[in-house]
CSV table of C-alpha atoms in Angstrom, one decimal:
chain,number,residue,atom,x,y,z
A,86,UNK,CA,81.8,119.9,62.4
A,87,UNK,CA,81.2,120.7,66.2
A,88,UNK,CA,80.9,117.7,68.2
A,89,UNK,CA,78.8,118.1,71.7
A,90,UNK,CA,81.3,118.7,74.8
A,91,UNK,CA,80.5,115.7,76.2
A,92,UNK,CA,81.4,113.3,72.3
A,93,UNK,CA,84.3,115.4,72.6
A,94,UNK,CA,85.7,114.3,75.6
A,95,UNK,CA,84.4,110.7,75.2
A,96,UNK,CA,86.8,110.8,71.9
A,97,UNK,CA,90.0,112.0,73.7
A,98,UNK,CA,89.4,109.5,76.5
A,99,UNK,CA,89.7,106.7,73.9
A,100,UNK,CA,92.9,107.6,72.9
A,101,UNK,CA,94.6,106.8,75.9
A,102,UNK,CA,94.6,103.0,75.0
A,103,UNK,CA,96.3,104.3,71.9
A,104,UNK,CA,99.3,106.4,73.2
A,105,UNK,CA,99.9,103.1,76.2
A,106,UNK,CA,100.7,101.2,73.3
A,107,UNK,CA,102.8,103.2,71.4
A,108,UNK,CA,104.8,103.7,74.6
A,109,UNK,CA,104.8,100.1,75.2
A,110,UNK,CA,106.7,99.5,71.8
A,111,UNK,CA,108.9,102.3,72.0
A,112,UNK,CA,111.4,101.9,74.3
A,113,UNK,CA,113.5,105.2,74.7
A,114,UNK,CA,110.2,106.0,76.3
A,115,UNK,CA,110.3,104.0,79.0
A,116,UNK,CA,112.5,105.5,81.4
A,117,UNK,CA,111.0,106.3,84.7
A,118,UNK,CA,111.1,110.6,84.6
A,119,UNK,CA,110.1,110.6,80.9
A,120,UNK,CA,107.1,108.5,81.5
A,121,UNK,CA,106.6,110.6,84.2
A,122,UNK,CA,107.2,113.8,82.1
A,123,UNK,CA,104.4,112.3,79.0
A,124,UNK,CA,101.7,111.9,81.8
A,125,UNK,CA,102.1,115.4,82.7
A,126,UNK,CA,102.2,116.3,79.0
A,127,UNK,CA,99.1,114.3,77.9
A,128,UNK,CA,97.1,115.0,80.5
A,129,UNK,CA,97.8,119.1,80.0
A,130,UNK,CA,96.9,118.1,75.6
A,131,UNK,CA,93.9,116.9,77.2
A,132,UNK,CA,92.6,119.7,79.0
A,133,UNK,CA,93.6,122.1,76.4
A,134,UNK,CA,91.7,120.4,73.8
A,135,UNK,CA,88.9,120.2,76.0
A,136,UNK,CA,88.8,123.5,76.4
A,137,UNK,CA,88.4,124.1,72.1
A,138,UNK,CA,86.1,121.9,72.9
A,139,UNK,CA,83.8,124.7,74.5
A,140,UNK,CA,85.7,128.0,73.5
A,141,UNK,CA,82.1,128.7,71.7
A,142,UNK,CA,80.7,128.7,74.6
A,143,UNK,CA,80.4,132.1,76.7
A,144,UNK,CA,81.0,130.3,80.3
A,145,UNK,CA,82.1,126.7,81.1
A,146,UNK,CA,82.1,125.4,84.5
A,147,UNK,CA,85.9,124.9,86.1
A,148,UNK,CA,84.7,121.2,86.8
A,149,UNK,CA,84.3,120.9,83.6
A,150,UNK,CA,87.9,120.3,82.8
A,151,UNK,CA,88.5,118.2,86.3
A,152,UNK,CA,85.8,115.5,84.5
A,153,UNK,CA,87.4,116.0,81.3
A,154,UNK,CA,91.1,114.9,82.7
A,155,UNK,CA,89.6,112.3,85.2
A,156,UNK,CA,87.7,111.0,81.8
A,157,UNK,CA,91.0,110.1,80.4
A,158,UNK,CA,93.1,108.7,83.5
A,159,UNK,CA,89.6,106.8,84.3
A,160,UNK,CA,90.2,104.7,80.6
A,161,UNK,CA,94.0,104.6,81.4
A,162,UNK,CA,92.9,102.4,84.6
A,163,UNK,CA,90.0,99.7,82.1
A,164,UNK,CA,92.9,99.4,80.2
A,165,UNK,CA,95.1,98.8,83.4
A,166,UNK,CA,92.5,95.6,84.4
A,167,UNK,CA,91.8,94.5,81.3
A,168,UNK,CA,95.4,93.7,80.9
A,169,UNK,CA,96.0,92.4,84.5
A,170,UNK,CA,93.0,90.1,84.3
A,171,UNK,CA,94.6,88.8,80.9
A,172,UNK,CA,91.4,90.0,78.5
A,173,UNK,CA,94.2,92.3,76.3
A,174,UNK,CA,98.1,92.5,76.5
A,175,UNK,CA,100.6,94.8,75.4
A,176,UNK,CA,99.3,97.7,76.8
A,177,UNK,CA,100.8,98.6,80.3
A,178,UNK,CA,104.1,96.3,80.4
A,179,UNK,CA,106.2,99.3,80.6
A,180,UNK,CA,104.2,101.1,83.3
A,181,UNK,CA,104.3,98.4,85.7
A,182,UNK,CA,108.0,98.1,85.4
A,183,UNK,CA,108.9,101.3,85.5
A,184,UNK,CA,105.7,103.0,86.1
A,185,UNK,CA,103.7,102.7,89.1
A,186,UNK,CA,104.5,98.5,89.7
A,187,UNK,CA,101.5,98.4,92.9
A,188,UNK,CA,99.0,98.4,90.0
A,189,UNK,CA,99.2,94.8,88.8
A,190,UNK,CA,98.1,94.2,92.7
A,191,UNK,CA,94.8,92.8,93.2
A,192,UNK,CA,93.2,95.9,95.3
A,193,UNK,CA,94.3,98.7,92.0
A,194,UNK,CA,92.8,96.2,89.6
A,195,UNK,CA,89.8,96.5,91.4
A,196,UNK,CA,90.4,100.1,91.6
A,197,UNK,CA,90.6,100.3,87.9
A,198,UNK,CA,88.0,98.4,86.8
A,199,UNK,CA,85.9,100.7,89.3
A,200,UNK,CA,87.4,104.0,87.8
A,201,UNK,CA,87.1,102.6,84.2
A,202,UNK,CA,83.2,101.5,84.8
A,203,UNK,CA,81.7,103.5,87.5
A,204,UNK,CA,84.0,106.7,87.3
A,205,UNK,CA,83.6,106.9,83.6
A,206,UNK,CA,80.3,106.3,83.8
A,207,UNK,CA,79.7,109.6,86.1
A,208,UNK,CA,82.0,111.2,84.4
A,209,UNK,CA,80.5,111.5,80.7
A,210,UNK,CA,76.9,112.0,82.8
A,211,UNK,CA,78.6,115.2,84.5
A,212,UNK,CA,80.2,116.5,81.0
A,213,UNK,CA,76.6,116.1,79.5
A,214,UNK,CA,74.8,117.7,82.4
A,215,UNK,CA,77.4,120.4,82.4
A,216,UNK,CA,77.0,121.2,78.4
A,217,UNK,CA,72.9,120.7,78.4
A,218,UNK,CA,72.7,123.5,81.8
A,219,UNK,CA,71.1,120.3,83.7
A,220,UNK,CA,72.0,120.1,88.0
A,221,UNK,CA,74.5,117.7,88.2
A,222,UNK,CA,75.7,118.8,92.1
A,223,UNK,CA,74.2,115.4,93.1
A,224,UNK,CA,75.7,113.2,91.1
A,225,UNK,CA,79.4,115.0,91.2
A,226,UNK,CA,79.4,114.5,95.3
A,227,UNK,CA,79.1,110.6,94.7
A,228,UNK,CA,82.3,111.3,92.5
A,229,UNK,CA,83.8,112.9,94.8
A,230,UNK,CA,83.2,110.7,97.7
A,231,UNK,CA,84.2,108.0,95.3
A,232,UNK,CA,87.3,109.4,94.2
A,233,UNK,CA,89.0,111.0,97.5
A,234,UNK,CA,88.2,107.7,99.2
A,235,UNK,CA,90.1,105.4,96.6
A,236,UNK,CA,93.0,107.7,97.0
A,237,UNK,CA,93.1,108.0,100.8
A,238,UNK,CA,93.6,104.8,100.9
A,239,UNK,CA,95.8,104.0,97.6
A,240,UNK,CA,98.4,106.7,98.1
A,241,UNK,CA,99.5,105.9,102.1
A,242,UNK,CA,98.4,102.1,101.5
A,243,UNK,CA,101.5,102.1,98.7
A,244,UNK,CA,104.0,104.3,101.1
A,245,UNK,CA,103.7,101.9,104.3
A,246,UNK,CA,103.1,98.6,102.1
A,247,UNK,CA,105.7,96.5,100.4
A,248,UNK,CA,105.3,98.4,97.3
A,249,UNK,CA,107.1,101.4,99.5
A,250,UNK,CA,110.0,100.3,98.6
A,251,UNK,CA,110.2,100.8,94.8
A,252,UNK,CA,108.3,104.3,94.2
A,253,UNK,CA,109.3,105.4,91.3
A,254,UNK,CA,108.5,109.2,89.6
A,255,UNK,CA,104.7,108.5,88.0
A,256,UNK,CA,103.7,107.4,91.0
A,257,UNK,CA,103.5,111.1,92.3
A,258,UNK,CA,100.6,111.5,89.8
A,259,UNK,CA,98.4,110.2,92.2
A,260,UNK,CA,99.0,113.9,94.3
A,261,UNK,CA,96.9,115.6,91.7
A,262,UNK,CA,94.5,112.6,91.3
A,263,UNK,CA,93.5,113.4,94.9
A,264,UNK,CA,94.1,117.2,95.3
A,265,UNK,CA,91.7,117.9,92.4
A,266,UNK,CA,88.5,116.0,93.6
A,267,UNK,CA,89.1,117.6,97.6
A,268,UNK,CA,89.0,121.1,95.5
A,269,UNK,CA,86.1,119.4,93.7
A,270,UNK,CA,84.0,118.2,96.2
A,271,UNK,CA,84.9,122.0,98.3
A,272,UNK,CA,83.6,123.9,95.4
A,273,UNK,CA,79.9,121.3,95.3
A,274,UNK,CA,79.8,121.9,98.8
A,275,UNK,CA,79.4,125.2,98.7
A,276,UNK,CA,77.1,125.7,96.0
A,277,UNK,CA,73.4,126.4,96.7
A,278,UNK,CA,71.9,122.6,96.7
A,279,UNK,CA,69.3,120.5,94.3
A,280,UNK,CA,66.2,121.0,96.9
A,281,UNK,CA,62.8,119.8,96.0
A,282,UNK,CA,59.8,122.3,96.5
A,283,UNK,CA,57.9,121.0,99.2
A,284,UNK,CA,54.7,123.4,100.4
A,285,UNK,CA,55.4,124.2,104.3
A,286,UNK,CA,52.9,122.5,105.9
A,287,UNK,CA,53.5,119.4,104.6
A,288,UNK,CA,57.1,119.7,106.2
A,289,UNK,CA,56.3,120.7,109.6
A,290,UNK,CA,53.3,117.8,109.7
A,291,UNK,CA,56.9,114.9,108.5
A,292,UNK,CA,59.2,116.5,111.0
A,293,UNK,CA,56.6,116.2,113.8
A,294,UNK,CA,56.3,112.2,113.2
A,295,UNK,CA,58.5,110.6,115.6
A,296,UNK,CA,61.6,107.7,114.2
A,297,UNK,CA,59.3,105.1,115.1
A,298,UNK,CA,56.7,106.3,113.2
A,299,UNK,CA,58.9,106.0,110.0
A,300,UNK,CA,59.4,102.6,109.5
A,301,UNK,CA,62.2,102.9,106.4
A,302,UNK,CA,64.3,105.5,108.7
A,303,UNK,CA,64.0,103.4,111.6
A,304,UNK,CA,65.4,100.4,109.7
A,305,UNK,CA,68.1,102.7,107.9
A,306,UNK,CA,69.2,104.2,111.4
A,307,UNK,CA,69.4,100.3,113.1
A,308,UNK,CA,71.8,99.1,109.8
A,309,UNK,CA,73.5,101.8,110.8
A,310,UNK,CA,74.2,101.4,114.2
A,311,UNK,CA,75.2,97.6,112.8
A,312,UNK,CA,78.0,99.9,110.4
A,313,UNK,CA,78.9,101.3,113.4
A,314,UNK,CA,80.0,98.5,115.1
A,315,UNK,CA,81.1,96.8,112.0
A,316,UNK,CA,83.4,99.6,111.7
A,317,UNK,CA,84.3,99.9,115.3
A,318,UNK,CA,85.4,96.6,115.4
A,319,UNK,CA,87.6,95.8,112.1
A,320,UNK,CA,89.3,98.7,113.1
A,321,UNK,CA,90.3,96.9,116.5
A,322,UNK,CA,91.1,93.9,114.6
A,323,UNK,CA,93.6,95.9,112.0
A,324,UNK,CA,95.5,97.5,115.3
A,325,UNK,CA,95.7,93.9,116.2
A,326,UNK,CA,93.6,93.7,119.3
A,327,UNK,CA,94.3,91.1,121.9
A,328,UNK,CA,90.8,90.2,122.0
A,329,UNK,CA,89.9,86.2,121.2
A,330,UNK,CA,87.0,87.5,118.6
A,331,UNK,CA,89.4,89.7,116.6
A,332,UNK,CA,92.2,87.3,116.4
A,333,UNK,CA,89.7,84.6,115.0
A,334,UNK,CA,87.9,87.4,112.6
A,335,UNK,CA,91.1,88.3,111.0
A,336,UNK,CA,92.8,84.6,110.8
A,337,UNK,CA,89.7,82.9,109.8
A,338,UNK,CA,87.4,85.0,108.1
A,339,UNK,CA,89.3,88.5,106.8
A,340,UNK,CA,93.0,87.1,106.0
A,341,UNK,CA,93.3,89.8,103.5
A,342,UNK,CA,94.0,92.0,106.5
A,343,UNK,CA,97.0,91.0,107.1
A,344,UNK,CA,98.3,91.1,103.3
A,345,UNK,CA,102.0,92.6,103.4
A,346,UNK,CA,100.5,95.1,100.3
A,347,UNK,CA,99.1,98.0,102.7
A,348,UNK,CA,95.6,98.7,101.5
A,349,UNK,CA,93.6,96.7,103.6
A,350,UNK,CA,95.3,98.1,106.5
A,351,UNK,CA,95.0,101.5,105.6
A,352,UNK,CA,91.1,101.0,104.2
A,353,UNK,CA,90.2,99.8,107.9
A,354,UNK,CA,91.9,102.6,109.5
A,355,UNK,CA,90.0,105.1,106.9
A,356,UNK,CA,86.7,103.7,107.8
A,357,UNK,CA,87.8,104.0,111.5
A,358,UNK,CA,88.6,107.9,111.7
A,359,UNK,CA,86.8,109.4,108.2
A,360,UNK,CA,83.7,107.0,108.2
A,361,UNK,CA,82.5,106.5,111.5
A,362,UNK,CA,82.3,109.9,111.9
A,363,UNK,CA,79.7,110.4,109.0
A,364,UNK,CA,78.0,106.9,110.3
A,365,UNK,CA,77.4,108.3,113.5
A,366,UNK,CA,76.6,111.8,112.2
A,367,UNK,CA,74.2,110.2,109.7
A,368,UNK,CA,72.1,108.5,113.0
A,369,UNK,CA,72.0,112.3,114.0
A,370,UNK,CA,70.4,113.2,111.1
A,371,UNK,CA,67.9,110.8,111.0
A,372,UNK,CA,66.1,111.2,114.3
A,373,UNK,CA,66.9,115.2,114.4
A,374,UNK,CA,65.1,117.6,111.7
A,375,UNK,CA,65.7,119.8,109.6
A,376,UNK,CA,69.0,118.5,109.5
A,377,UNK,CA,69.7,119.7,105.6
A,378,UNK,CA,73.3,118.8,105.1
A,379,UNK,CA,72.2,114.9,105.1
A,380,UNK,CA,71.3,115.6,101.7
A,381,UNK,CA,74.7,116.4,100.7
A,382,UNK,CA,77.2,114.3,102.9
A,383,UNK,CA,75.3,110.7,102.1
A,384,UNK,CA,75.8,111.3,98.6
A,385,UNK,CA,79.6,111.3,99.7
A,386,UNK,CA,79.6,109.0,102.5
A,387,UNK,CA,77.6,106.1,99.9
A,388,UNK,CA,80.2,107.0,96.9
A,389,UNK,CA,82.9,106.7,99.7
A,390,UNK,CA,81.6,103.5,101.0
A,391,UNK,CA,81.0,101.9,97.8
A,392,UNK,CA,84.5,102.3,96.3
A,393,UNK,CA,86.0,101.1,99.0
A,394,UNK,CA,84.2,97.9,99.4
A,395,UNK,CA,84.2,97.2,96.0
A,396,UNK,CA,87.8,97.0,96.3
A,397,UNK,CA,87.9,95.8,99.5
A,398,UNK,CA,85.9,92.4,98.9
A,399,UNK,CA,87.1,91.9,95.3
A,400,UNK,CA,91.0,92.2,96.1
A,401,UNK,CA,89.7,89.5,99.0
A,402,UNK,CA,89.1,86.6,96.0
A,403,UNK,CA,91.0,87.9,93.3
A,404,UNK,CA,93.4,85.8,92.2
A,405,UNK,CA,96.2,88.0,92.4
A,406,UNK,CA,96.1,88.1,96.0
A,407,UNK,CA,97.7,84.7,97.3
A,408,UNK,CA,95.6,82.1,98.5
A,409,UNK,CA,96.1,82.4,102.2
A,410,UNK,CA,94.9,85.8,102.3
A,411,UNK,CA,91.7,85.0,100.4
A,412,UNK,CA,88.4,84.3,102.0
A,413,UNK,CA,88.2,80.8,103.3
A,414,UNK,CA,85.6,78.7,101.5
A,415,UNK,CA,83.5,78.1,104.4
A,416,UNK,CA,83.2,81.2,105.6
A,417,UNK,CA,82.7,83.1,102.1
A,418,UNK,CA,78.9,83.6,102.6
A,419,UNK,CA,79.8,84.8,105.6
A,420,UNK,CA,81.9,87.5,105.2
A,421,UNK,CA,80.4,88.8,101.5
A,422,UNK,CA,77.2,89.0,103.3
A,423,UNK,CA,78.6,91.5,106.0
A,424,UNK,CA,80.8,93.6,103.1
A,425,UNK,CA,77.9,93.8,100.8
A,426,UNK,CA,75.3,94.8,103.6
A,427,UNK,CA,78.0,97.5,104.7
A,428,UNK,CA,78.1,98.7,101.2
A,429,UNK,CA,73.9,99.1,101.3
A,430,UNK,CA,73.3,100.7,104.3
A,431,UNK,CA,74.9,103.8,103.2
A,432,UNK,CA,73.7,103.8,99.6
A,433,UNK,CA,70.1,103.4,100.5
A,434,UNK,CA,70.4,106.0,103.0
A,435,UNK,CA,71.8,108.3,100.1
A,436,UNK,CA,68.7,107.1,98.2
A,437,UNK,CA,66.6,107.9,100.9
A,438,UNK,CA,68.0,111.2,101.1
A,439,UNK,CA,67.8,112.3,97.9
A,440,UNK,CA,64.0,111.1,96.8
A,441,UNK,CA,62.4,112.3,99.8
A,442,UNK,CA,63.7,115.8,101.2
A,443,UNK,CA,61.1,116.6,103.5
A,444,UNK,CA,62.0,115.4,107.0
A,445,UNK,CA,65.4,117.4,106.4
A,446,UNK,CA,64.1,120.6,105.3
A,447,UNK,CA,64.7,123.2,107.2
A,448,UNK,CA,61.6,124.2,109.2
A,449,UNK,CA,59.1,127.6,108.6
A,450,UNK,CA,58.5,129.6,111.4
A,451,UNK,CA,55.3,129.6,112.6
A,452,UNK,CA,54.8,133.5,112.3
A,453,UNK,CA,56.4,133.3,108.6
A,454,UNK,CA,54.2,130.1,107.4
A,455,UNK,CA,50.6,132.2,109.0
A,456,UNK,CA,51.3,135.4,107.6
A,457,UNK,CA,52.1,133.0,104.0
A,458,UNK,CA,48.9,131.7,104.3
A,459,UNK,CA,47.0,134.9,105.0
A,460,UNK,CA,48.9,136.2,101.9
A,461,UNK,CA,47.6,133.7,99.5
């Protein structure tokens, strides 16, 4: 019996819970280079049997096998914060030890439980868009986004952190892990976009209304001018700015800044040089026309923006992280109030984006839309 592409995969992602504990229990297994050696091995099974998996099929997309691999690795990290959160055991001892020992920290188990929920998620979507012919460009650029920006900031964040000091072989997986969704996201971005059809005279009458004469662009445009600033100015405080107001931000309302483990340092620095960028370019877009490559980079700047903060504001009260680098009590409203409203502004902008094209069409010519008309 042939199971549908997308069962398929879903069946060889549940088997990774499986093969962790048989390592776990075995323990000539457990030597740094050969755990090293059975990722690389598992994960190539993987994408050969997802590829019998559609050898009746005359064509598959290459991303096809990408979301089949990241399908496995993304149950591989559940099964990571399951276990560091104490809900199962016996499962990734041996991979913490002598694996990749930065994952029992409070930011990758936040990680994980956003690979194994909102990854996964995306994932299965993509395999079933893929095998039913249905678009799925929009909803592989909020992968992407997701996925480069968790490993921006989880691969340098572990070199420069304290966890730089014991590196062992598996953790050079994480290479790969972001090499494949750049070649990813380079291959959506150059595919022809999903683009509504929208008669021509109703786009020249949307791009001749002014910002203030669209009330939800307007707000979007001033949250993100506060993003910018937002960003602007935890990136001062991480470079340890002399200023009064960044000294009391990071001592008395972001501690977790100044954790010893690397990631918060290098997530501020991230949103400093990769996301203002796309903040300020997204302001751009919003009061210019026409301006049709908003449709595609909000998708990744909100996928971006949301992994990040997820991990960002939950490694700040997890209890792994030590108490003095948590948020202080009185100032937790505070401070999960600004993270969350970071987190919005770019997703609502995506959402913006993506159910009303109009204003970012690119505009007729005037010549071309009369002599269409006289046409019809």
């Amino acid at each position: 019996m042939d199971f549908p592409p997308e069962i398929s995969v879903f069946i060889l992602s549940l088997t990774a819970p499986l093969i962790l504990y048989t390592i776990n229990h075995v323990s000539f297994l457990q030597d740094p280079q050969v755990i090293l050696a059975i990722g690389i091995a598992v994960l190539t099974t993987i994408f050969l049997l997802a590829n019998l998996s559609v050898k009746s099929q005359k064509s598959t997309d290459p991303l096809f096998y990408v979301f089949a691999v990241f399908s496995f690795t993304s149950v591989v990290g559940i099964t990571n914060a399951l276990q560091q959160d104490g809900f199962i055991k016996g499962f990734m001892d041996f991979y913490i030890s002598k694996g990749e020992p930065h994952l029992s920290s409070a930011h990758c188990i936040m990680m994980s439980y956003w690979d194994g929920v909102v990854h996964y998620g995306l994932l299965l979507l993509m395999i079933h868009c893929i095998s039913a012919g249905k678009p799925f460009r929009s909803l592989a650029l909020v992968w992407a986004g997701s996925m480069i920006a968790s490993q921006i900031v989880l691969i340098p964040g572990v070199v420069v952190g304290k966890y730089g000091k014991n590196i062992l072989p598996a953790f050079w997986r994480n290479v790969p892990s972001l090499v494949l969704p750049v070649w990813a996201a380079a291959k959506l971005f150059n595919r022809p976009r999903e683009l509504s059809i929208i008669p021509a005279d109703k786009v020249e009458v949307e791009q001749k209304r002014t910002l203030f004469s669209r009330p939800i662009d307007l707000m979007l445009t001033l949250g993100l001018f506060g993003a910018i600033i937002f960003t602007v100015f935890r990136g001062f405080v991480i470079l340890e700015c002399s200023l009064d107001s960044c000294f009391n931000y990071i001592y008395q309302h972001e501690p977790y800044m100044k954790d010893s483990v690397g990631f918060p340092k290098v997530m501020m620095l991230v949103f400093l040089f990769y996301i203002l960028p796309l903040l300020t370019a997204s302001v751009y877009g919003l009061y210019t026309p026409g301006c049709t490559w908003m449709l595609d980079w909000t998708l990744f700047l909100a996928g971006a923006v949301a992994q990040t903060q997820w991990t960002h504001l939950g490694s700040s009260v997890h209890s792994r992280t030590p108490f003095t680098y948590r948020i202080p009590r009185e100032e937790w409203r505070l401070v999960v109030t600004l993270n969350l409203l970071y987190a919005a502004v770019p997703v609502l902008l995506a959402v913006r984006c993506y159910m009303d094209q109009t204003f970012f069409m690119k505009s007729v010519p005037q010549e071309q839309a009369s002599n269409g008309k006289k046409k019809n």
